[in-house]
Amino acid sequence: MSEGVTFPLGFRAAGVSAGLKPSGRPDLALLGGGPDTTAAGLFTTNRAAAAPVRLSAARLAAGRGFGVVVNSGQANAGTGPRGDADAVASAAAVAARLDREPEDVLVCSTGVIGEPIPMAAFTAAVPDLVASLGADGGGSFATAIMTTDTVAKTAEAVGGPYRVGGAAKGVGMLAPALAGPPHATMLAFLTTDAPVGRSDLQRLAEEHVQPAFEAVSVDGCTSTNDTVLLLASGGAGGDVLGPEDAVWADLSTAIAATADGLARQLIADAEGATHVLVVRVEGAASGVDARRVAKAVADSPLVKAAGFGGDPNPGRILQAVGSAGVETHPALIDVWLGGAHLVEGGAIPPAYFETDGLRASAATAMREPEFEIRIRVGEGPGAAHAYGCDLTYGYVRINGEYTT
């Protein structure tokens, strides 16, 4: 496993078993930087946002945050005043052991909605968690944040003289709709050793991290707990960077690459998934319109079910494009599945119905673990992509038995 969040200089991480999960697997994680660490965040737009989301967003808005504690097993959402108090107490317990102010510690939770955190077990595990912190703890951190994930997810990149690392979890209840402050869960943590001020770090998060994770959709369900944090330790040294610096583009590219790498790992491990659907849209009036079409196709239960069955049905794709709420004319729509041109000017060509024609070619493409649906909706400059997956019996089983 890669070092992930501890690949950049200046970060330590850990993951331990606190007994928060019946399975006994690692379920409590901690990530922190040095005294000069800055932090930025993106949070769910779900109006039923969990207590840790509200607390962390408020602390970032106040200019605080050097690290984050993460529990898996309980989402601490739908828990009322007790949930708010537990989120505050979680941060305070860690901060006291680290000799930091409680406001410097951010909090993330993931697991079953409505279940409170077993605070006695949480608090008892904090000394071991803090003692386990190390520059080689990225792997244990990535493992401890998992819920229904089958593999840990980490990524790394280099941008000029700076390192970028990351870890993420989330394979269900996954269709992130994120916003910067003050606005199965997706949690993602990106780190860099570049020296970046808070406002510019937030800009990096919104411009290069947010698009990567908003391109992912397993089931169209936006979680109460979705959180993405970007931390900069300044561990590489040098003057504080800004957009005017020549190396800014290199750092931006590395952050975007790390975010995209994590996003692709999330969709590849989606609950019950057997195929990844890469939906690319071009020719829209704007990037926003293109993204709306791409997400509509990736989220469509009909398209997802067809992906599972290997059924190259262009009617399913046309239906999803037309329901996206984007102005277009049917005669401007073209669709390719793999290399097969299934829709030309809004019409399904006769070759689709031939025995060895387009249908057979598209069906062959759909046998691959990952296949691409390319859609042109006009002659505009807008382009975007989305990562989706098929809808399987496995997904229904996992979510039909989630709390039982």
Short mmCIF file of C-alpha atoms in Angstrom, two decimals:
data_model
loop_
_atom_site.label_atom_id
_atom_site.label_comp_id
_atom_site.label_asym_id
_atom_site.label_seq_id
_atom_site.Cartn_x
_atom_site.Cartn_y
_atom_site.Cartn_z
CA MET A 1 0.00 0.00 0.00
CA SER A 2 1.19 3.53 -0.74
CA GLU A 3 1.83 6.03 2.04
CA GLY A 4 -1.22 8.05 1.00
CA VAL A 5 -1.85 10.95 3.38
CA THR A 6 1.65 10.68 4.90
CA PHE A 7 3.45 10.77 1.56
CA PRO A 8 3.90 14.56 1.88
CA LEU A 9 6.35 15.79 4.50
CA GLY A 10 5.01 17.02 7.82
CA PHE A 11 2.11 14.64 8.35
CA ARG A 12 1.56 11.79 10.80
CA ALA A 13 -1.36 9.38 10.81
CA ALA A 14 -2.67 6.32 12.63
CA GLY A 15 -5.53 3.86 12.68
CA VAL A 16 -6.53 1.56 15.55
CA SER A 17 -9.35 -0.72 16.68
CA ALA A 18 -11.44 1.02 19.33
CA GLY A 19 -14.32 -1.47 19.44
CA LEU A 20 -16.69 0.83 17.60
CA LYS A 21 -17.50 -1.91 15.08
CA PRO A 22 -18.76 -5.38 16.06
CA SER A 23 -16.26 -6.87 13.61
CA GLY A 24 -13.30 -5.69 15.66
CA ARG A 25 -11.68 -4.18 12.57
CA PRO A 26 -9.81 -0.85 12.75
CA ASP A 27 -12.37 1.89 13.25
CA LEU A 28 -10.65 5.00 14.61
CA ALA A 29 -8.20 7.12 12.62
CA LEU A 30 -6.20 10.29 13.15
CA LEU A 31 -4.32 12.57 10.76
CA GLY A 32 -2.39 15.67 11.74
CA GLY A 33 0.21 18.10 10.53
CA GLY A 34 2.62 20.50 12.20
CA PRO A 35 2.07 23.95 13.72
CA ASP A 36 1.93 25.71 10.34
CA THR A 37 -0.68 23.40 8.82
CA THR A 38 -3.60 25.01 7.02
CA ALA A 39 -6.88 23.35 6.15
CA ALA A 40 -9.73 23.67 3.65
CA GLY A 41 -12.90 21.65 3.23
CA LEU A 42 -15.86 20.68 1.10
CA PHE A 43 -19.00 19.37 2.74
CA THR A 44 -22.29 17.70 1.84
CA THR A 45 -25.19 19.92 0.82
CA ASN A 46 -27.62 17.43 2.38
CA ARG A 47 -29.92 19.47 4.67
CA ALA A 48 -29.77 16.69 7.27
CA ALA A 49 -25.99 17.07 7.58
CA ALA A 50 -24.41 15.14 10.45
CA ALA A 51 -23.06 16.73 13.63
CA PRO A 52 -19.38 16.29 12.65
CA VAL A 53 -20.02 17.98 9.30
CA ARG A 54 -21.51 21.04 10.96
CA LEU A 55 -18.75 21.21 13.57
CA SER A 56 -15.89 20.84 11.10
CA ALA A 57 -17.38 23.37 8.67
CA ALA A 58 -17.73 25.92 11.47
CA ARG A 59 -14.16 25.39 12.62
CA LEU A 60 -12.75 25.79 9.13
CA ALA A 61 -14.81 28.93 8.63
CA ALA A 62 -13.18 30.29 11.79
CA GLY A 63 -9.72 29.58 10.37
CA ARG A 64 -9.00 26.56 12.56
CA GLY A 65 -8.00 22.98 11.79
CA PHE A 66 -4.64 21.23 11.71
CA GLY A 67 -5.87 17.62 11.65
CA VAL A 68 -8.86 15.32 11.81
CA VAL A 69 -10.12 12.38 13.86
CA VAL A 70 -12.36 9.88 12.05
CA ASN A 71 -14.58 7.17 13.52
CA SER A 72 -16.18 4.46 11.37
CA GLY A 73 -19.17 2.44 12.47
CA GLN A 74 -21.49 5.27 13.49
CA ALA A 75 -22.39 8.22 11.27
CA ASN A 76 -23.40 10.45 14.22
CA ALA A 77 -26.20 11.75 12.00
CA GLY A 78 -29.80 11.89 13.15
CA THR A 79 -28.55 11.85 16.74
CA GLY A 80 -29.84 15.23 17.94
CA PRO A 81 -28.16 17.23 20.73
CA ARG A 82 -26.27 14.15 21.90
CA GLY A 83 -24.60 13.92 18.50
CA ASP A 84 -23.47 17.54 18.68
CA ALA A 85 -22.04 16.98 22.15
CA ASP A 86 -20.29 13.77 21.07
CA ALA A 87 -18.66 15.48 18.09
CA VAL A 88 -17.30 18.22 20.36
CA ALA A 89 -16.16 15.66 22.94
CA SER A 90 -14.42 13.57 20.28
CA ALA A 91 -12.30 16.50 19.18
CA ALA A 92 -11.61 17.57 22.76
CA ALA A 93 -10.38 14.11 23.79
CA VAL A 94 -7.89 14.02 20.93
CA ALA A 95 -6.81 17.64 21.35
CA ALA A 96 -6.04 17.15 25.04
CA ARG A 97 -3.77 14.22 24.26
CA LEU A 98 -2.00 16.22 21.53
CA ASP A 99 -1.75 19.36 23.70
CA ARG A 100 -3.74 21.35 21.13
CA GLU A 101 -6.80 23.55 21.37
CA PRO A 102 -10.03 21.55 20.79
CA GLU A 103 -10.95 23.90 17.92
CA ASP A 104 -7.85 22.76 16.02
CA VAL A 105 -9.24 19.23 15.61
CA LEU A 106 -11.79 18.47 12.89
CA VAL A 107 -14.14 15.50 13.12
CA CYS A 108 -15.54 13.03 10.57
CA SER A 109 -17.87 10.09 11.17
CA THR A 110 -19.16 7.33 8.90
CA GLY A 111 -21.44 4.36 9.45
CA VAL A 112 -25.06 3.75 10.38
CA ILE A 113 -27.26 6.86 10.58
CA GLY A 114 -28.98 7.27 13.95
CA GLU A 115 -26.47 5.31 16.00
CA PRO A 116 -24.56 7.37 18.57
CA ILE A 117 -20.82 6.97 18.99
CA PRO A 118 -19.90 4.69 21.94
CA MET A 119 -17.98 7.47 23.62
CA ALA A 120 -16.54 5.35 26.42
CA ALA A 121 -14.84 3.08 23.87
CA PHE A 122 -13.81 6.08 21.76
CA THR A 123 -12.22 7.91 24.68
CA ALA A 124 -10.47 4.79 25.98
CA ALA A 125 -8.81 4.27 22.58
CA VAL A 126 -7.49 7.83 22.19
CA PRO A 127 -4.19 7.30 24.08
CA ASP A 128 -3.30 4.33 21.86
CA LEU A 129 -4.40 6.25 18.76
CA VAL A 130 -2.17 9.23 19.53
CA ALA A 131 0.74 7.01 20.53
CA SER A 132 0.47 5.23 17.17
CA LEU A 133 0.87 8.40 15.12
CA GLY A 134 3.71 8.14 12.64
CA ALA A 135 4.98 9.27 9.27
CA ASP A 136 4.35 5.71 8.08
CA GLY A 137 0.74 5.63 9.28
CA GLY A 138 -0.98 6.45 6.01
CA GLY A 139 -1.93 2.84 5.36
CA SER A 140 -3.43 2.24 8.78
CA PHE A 141 -5.38 5.51 8.48
CA ALA A 142 -6.84 4.46 5.11
CA THR A 143 -7.88 1.08 6.53
CA ALA A 144 -9.49 2.46 9.68
CA ILE A 145 -11.85 4.84 7.81
CA MET A 146 -13.43 2.00 5.77
CA THR A 147 -17.01 0.79 6.23
CA THR A 148 -18.39 -1.41 3.41
CA ASP A 149 -15.29 -0.77 1.29
CA THR A 150 -13.49 -3.96 0.30
CA VAL A 151 -10.08 -2.32 -0.17
CA ALA A 152 -8.33 0.73 1.21
CA LYS A 153 -7.97 3.65 -1.20
CA THR A 154 -4.84 5.80 -1.36
CA ALA A 155 -3.17 7.94 -4.00
CA GLU A 156 -0.03 10.03 -4.44
CA ALA A 157 1.38 12.56 -6.90
CA VAL A 158 4.26 15.01 -7.22
CA GLY A 159 3.91 18.59 -8.42
CA GLY A 160 7.21 20.39 -8.85
CA PRO A 161 9.03 20.27 -5.50
CA TYR A 162 5.86 19.34 -3.61
CA ARG A 163 4.17 16.08 -2.70
CA VAL A 164 0.46 15.35 -2.61
CA GLY A 165 -1.17 12.34 -0.95
CA GLY A 166 -4.65 11.14 -0.20
CA ALA A 167 -7.00 8.53 1.21
CA ALA A 168 -10.72 8.02 0.74
CA LYS A 169 -13.60 5.71 1.58
CA GLY A 170 -17.13 5.25 0.32
CA VAL A 171 -18.75 2.67 -1.94
CA GLY A 172 -22.46 3.30 -1.38
CA MET A 173 -24.84 6.20 -0.58
CA LEU A 174 -22.42 7.91 -2.90
CA ALA A 175 -23.31 10.85 -5.14
CA PRO A 176 -21.41 13.73 -3.59
CA ALA A 177 -22.87 17.22 -3.81
CA LEU A 178 -20.25 19.37 -2.15
CA ALA A 179 -19.80 23.01 -1.23
CA GLY A 180 -17.24 24.98 0.67
CA PRO A 181 -17.98 26.34 4.14
CA PRO A 182 -20.38 27.44 5.39
CA HIS A 183 -22.40 24.92 3.58
CA ALA A 184 -22.14 4.43 2.99
CA THR A 185 -20.70 8.30 3.07
CA MET A 186 -17.77 9.54 1.09
CA LEU A 187 -14.85 10.79 3.12
CA ALA A 188 -11.69 11.98 1.39
CA PHE A 189 -8.52 13.46 2.81
CA LEU A 190 -5.81 15.09 0.70
CA THR A 191 -2.50 16.40 1.99
CA THR A 192 0.38 18.40 0.57
CA ASP A 193 3.66 19.63 1.98
CA ALA A 194 3.42 22.87 -0.01
CA PRO A 195 3.11 26.07 2.05
CA VAL A 196 -0.35 27.43 1.13
CA GLY A 197 -2.54 29.96 2.95
CA ARG A 198 -6.09 29.02 3.92
CA SER A 199 -7.91 31.07 1.32
CA ASP A 200 -5.75 29.81 -1.55
CA LEU A 201 -6.02 26.26 -0.22
CA GLN A 202 -9.81 26.56 -0.31
CA ARG A 203 -9.50 27.76 -3.89
CA LEU A 204 -7.46 24.67 -4.77
CA ALA A 205 -10.09 22.47 -3.16
CA GLU A 206 -12.98 24.06 -5.05
CA GLU A 207 -11.23 24.23 -8.42
CA HIS A 208 -9.36 20.92 -8.50
CA VAL A 209 -10.78 18.57 -5.85
CA GLN A 210 -14.51 19.24 -5.94
CA PRO A 211 -14.96 18.39 -9.67
CA ALA A 212 -13.20 15.05 -9.25
CA PHE A 213 -15.44 13.80 -6.46
CA GLU A 214 -18.66 15.29 -7.81
CA ALA A 215 -18.07 13.21 -10.94
CA VAL A 216 -18.62 10.03 -8.90
CA SER A 217 -22.03 8.44 -8.41
CA VAL A 218 -22.85 4.96 -7.18
CA ASP A 219 -26.57 5.34 -6.48
CA GLY A 220 -27.52 9.01 -6.77
CA CYS A 221 -27.86 9.33 -2.98
CA THR A 222 -26.09 12.26 -1.31
CA SER A 223 -24.94 11.30 2.18
CA THR A 224 -25.44 13.24 5.38
CA ASN A 225 -21.70 12.97 6.08
CA ASP A 226 -19.82 13.59 2.81
CA THR A 227 -16.63 15.49 3.61
CA VAL A 228 -13.44 16.30 1.72
CA LEU A 229 -10.52 17.91 3.57
CA LEU A 230 -7.36 19.34 2.02
CA LEU A 231 -4.46 19.97 4.41
CA ALA A 232 -1.18 21.75 3.69
CA SER A 233 1.70 21.25 6.15
CA GLY A 234 4.31 23.54 4.60
CA GLY A 235 6.75 20.74 5.37
CA ALA A 236 8.63 21.21 2.09
CA GLY A 237 9.69 24.66 3.23
CA GLY A 238 9.92 27.89 1.27
CA ASP A 239 7.72 30.95 1.00
CA VAL A 240 3.93 30.73 1.05
CA LEU A 241 2.63 29.92 -2.44
CA GLY A 242 -0.07 31.70 -4.40
CA PRO A 243 -1.67 31.49 -7.84
CA GLU A 244 0.90 33.96 -9.18
CA ASP A 245 3.79 31.53 -8.57
CA ALA A 246 5.13 29.49 -11.49
CA VAL A 247 4.92 26.21 -9.55
CA TRP A 248 1.23 26.77 -8.71
CA ALA A 249 0.16 24.99 -11.91
CA ASP A 250 2.29 21.95 -11.03
CA LEU A 251 0.78 21.76 -7.54
CA SER A 252 -2.74 22.19 -8.94
CA THR A 253 -2.20 19.37 -11.43
CA ALA A 254 -0.88 17.05 -8.71
CA ILE A 255 -3.84 17.77 -6.45
CA ALA A 256 -6.29 17.18 -9.30
CA ALA A 257 -4.55 13.92 -10.24
CA THR A 258 -4.66 12.66 -6.65
CA ALA A 259 -8.35 13.52 -6.31
CA ASP A 260 -9.20 11.85 -9.63
CA GLY A 261 -7.20 8.75 -8.65
CA LEU A 262 -9.16 8.43 -5.42
CA ALA A 263 -12.47 9.05 -7.20
CA ARG A 264 -11.79 6.27 -9.68
CA GLN A 265 -10.90 3.89 -6.85
CA LEU A 266 -14.17 4.72 -5.11
CA ILE A 267 -16.29 3.84 -8.13
CA ALA A 268 -14.26 0.71 -8.89
CA ASP A 269 -15.11 -0.57 -5.38
CA ALA A 270 -18.77 0.45 -5.47
CA GLU A 271 -21.15 -1.77 -3.53
CA GLY A 272 -21.88 -4.86 -5.60
CA ALA A 273 -20.53 -3.31 -8.79
CA THR A 274 -19.20 -5.46 -11.63
CA HIS A 275 -18.68 -2.70 -14.21
CA VAL A 276 -17.53 0.92 -14.14
CA LEU A 277 -19.36 3.28 -16.51
CA VAL A 278 -17.37 6.27 -17.70
CA VAL A 279 -19.78 8.84 -19.15
CA ARG A 280 -18.23 11.65 -21.22
CA VAL A 281 -20.34 14.52 -22.52
CA GLU A 282 -19.31 17.15 -25.07
CA GLY A 283 -20.97 19.91 -27.09
CA ALA A 284 -23.05 21.33 -24.24
CA ALA A 285 -23.66 25.04 -23.81
CA SER A 286 -21.54 25.03 -20.64
CA GLY A 287 -19.53 22.75 -18.39
CA VAL A 288 -22.38 22.86 -15.88
CA ASP A 289 -24.85 21.58 -18.48
CA ALA A 290 -22.41 18.88 -19.58
CA ARG A 291 -21.95 17.70 -16.00
CA ARG A 292 -25.72 17.62 -15.50
CA VAL A 293 -26.14 15.34 -18.51
CA ALA A 294 -23.24 13.10 -17.51
CA LYS A 295 -24.61 12.66 -13.98
CA ALA A 296 -28.13 12.00 -15.29
CA VAL A 297 -26.83 9.12 -17.41
CA ALA A 298 -24.54 7.75 -14.71
CA ASP A 299 -27.36 7.93 -12.11
CA SER A 300 -30.09 6.42 -14.30
CA PRO A 301 -31.30 3.08 -12.82
CA LEU A 302 -32.19 1.98 -16.36
CA VAL A 303 -28.70 2.67 -17.70
CA LYS A 304 -27.11 1.09 -14.63
CA ALA A 305 -29.27 -2.04 -14.93
CA ALA A 306 -28.45 -2.30 -18.63
CA GLY A 307 -24.78 -2.05 -17.68
CA PHE A 308 -25.18 -5.04 -15.38
CA GLY A 309 -26.99 -7.10 -17.99
CA GLY A 310 -24.67 -6.15 -20.84
CA ASP A 311 -27.64 -4.78 -22.78
CA PRO A 312 -26.52 -1.99 -25.18
CA ASN A 313 -29.90 -0.30 -25.26
CA PRO A 314 -29.50 3.25 -26.67
CA GLY A 315 -33.05 4.09 -25.69
CA ARG A 316 -32.02 4.00 -22.02
CA ILE A 317 -29.25 6.53 -22.67
CA LEU A 318 -31.48 8.82 -24.75
CA GLN A 319 -34.07 8.79 -21.98
CA ALA A 320 -31.48 9.85 -19.41
CA VAL A 321 -30.06 12.61 -21.62
CA GLY A 322 -33.52 14.01 -22.29
CA SER A 323 -34.46 14.03 -18.60
CA ALA A 324 -31.34 15.92 -17.47
CA GLY A 325 -33.05 19.30 -17.65
CA VAL A 326 -30.59 20.68 -20.21
CA GLU A 327 -31.74 22.52 -23.33
CA THR A 328 -30.87 20.50 -26.42
CA HIS A 329 -32.57 19.28 -29.60
CA PRO A 330 -32.96 15.56 -30.33
CA ALA A 331 -31.38 16.02 -33.77
CA LEU A 332 -28.15 17.18 -32.10
CA ILE A 333 -27.67 14.09 -29.92
CA ASP A 334 -25.07 11.45 -30.80
CA VAL A 335 -24.14 8.51 -28.58
CA TRP A 336 -21.23 6.07 -28.72
CA LEU A 337 -20.83 3.01 -26.52
CA GLY A 338 -17.28 1.81 -26.83
CA GLY A 339 -16.60 2.40 -30.50
CA ALA A 340 -20.18 1.77 -31.60
CA HIS A 341 -22.13 4.82 -32.84
CA LEU A 342 -25.55 3.91 -31.40
CA VAL A 343 -27.37 7.21 -31.90
CA GLU A 344 -26.83 9.52 -34.90
CA GLY A 345 -28.61 12.86 -34.91
CA GLY A 346 -31.10 11.65 -32.33
CA ALA A 347 -31.96 8.44 -34.24
CA ILE A 348 -30.92 4.83 -33.76
CA PRO A 349 -29.40 3.74 -37.11
CA PRO A 350 -30.60 0.61 -38.96
CA ALA A 351 -27.17 -0.99 -38.46
CA TYR A 352 -27.98 -1.33 -34.76
CA PHE A 353 -30.60 -3.97 -35.57
CA GLU A 354 -28.36 -6.07 -37.82
CA THR A 355 -27.22 -9.41 -36.42
CA ASP A 356 -23.51 -8.61 -36.49
CA GLY A 357 -23.89 -4.84 -36.44
CA LEU A 358 -23.57 -2.06 -33.91
CA ARG A 359 -25.47 -3.86 -31.18
CA ALA A 360 -23.03 -6.76 -31.17
CA SER A 361 -20.06 -4.38 -31.14
CA ALA A 362 -21.47 -2.44 -28.20
CA ALA A 363 -22.31 -5.63 -26.30
CA THR A 364 -18.70 -6.74 -26.66
CA ALA A 365 -17.51 -3.42 -25.18
CA MET A 366 -19.86 -3.86 -22.22
CA ARG A 367 -18.17 -7.11 -21.21
CA GLU A 368 -15.12 -5.16 -20.10
CA PRO A 369 -14.78 -4.21 -16.39
CA GLU A 370 -14.89 -0.56 -17.52
CA PHE A 371 -16.63 0.81 -20.60
CA GLU A 372 -17.25 4.31 -21.93
CA ILE A 373 -20.43 6.04 -23.02
CA ARG A 374 -19.67 9.17 -25.06
CA ILE A 375 -22.44 11.66 -25.73
CA ARG A 376 -22.50 14.75 -27.93
CA VAL A 377 -25.44 17.08 -27.31
CA GLY A 378 -24.59 19.95 -29.65
CA GLU A 379 -21.78 22.19 -30.85
CA GLY A 380 -21.14 24.11 -27.62
CA PRO A 381 -17.87 24.32 -25.65
CA GLY A 382 -19.13 22.53 -22.53
CA ALA A 383 -17.62 19.15 -21.64
CA ALA A 384 -17.63 17.01 -18.51
CA HIS A 385 -17.43 13.42 -17.34
CA ALA A 386 -18.98 11.24 -14.66
CA TYR A 387 -18.00 7.90 -13.16
CA GLY A 388 -20.84 5.49 -12.49
CA CYS A 389 -21.34 1.76 -12.05
CA ASP A 390 -23.85 -0.95 -12.80
CA LEU A 391 -26.82 -1.80 -10.56
CA THR A 392 -26.46 -5.38 -9.37
CA TYR A 393 -28.09 -7.96 -7.15
CA GLY A 394 -25.14 -7.44 -4.83
CA TYR A 395 -25.97 -3.76 -4.32
CA VAL A 396 -29.57 -4.61 -3.45
CA ARG A 397 -28.46 -7.31 -1.01
CA ILE A 398 -25.91 -5.10 0.76
CA ASN A 399 -28.33 -2.21 1.20
CA GLY A 400 -31.36 -4.37 1.85
CA GLU A 401 -29.57 -5.89 4.85
CA TYR A 402 -27.48 -2.88 5.92
CA THR A 403 -28.67 -2.70 9.53
CA THR A 404 -29.92 -6.28 9.92
#
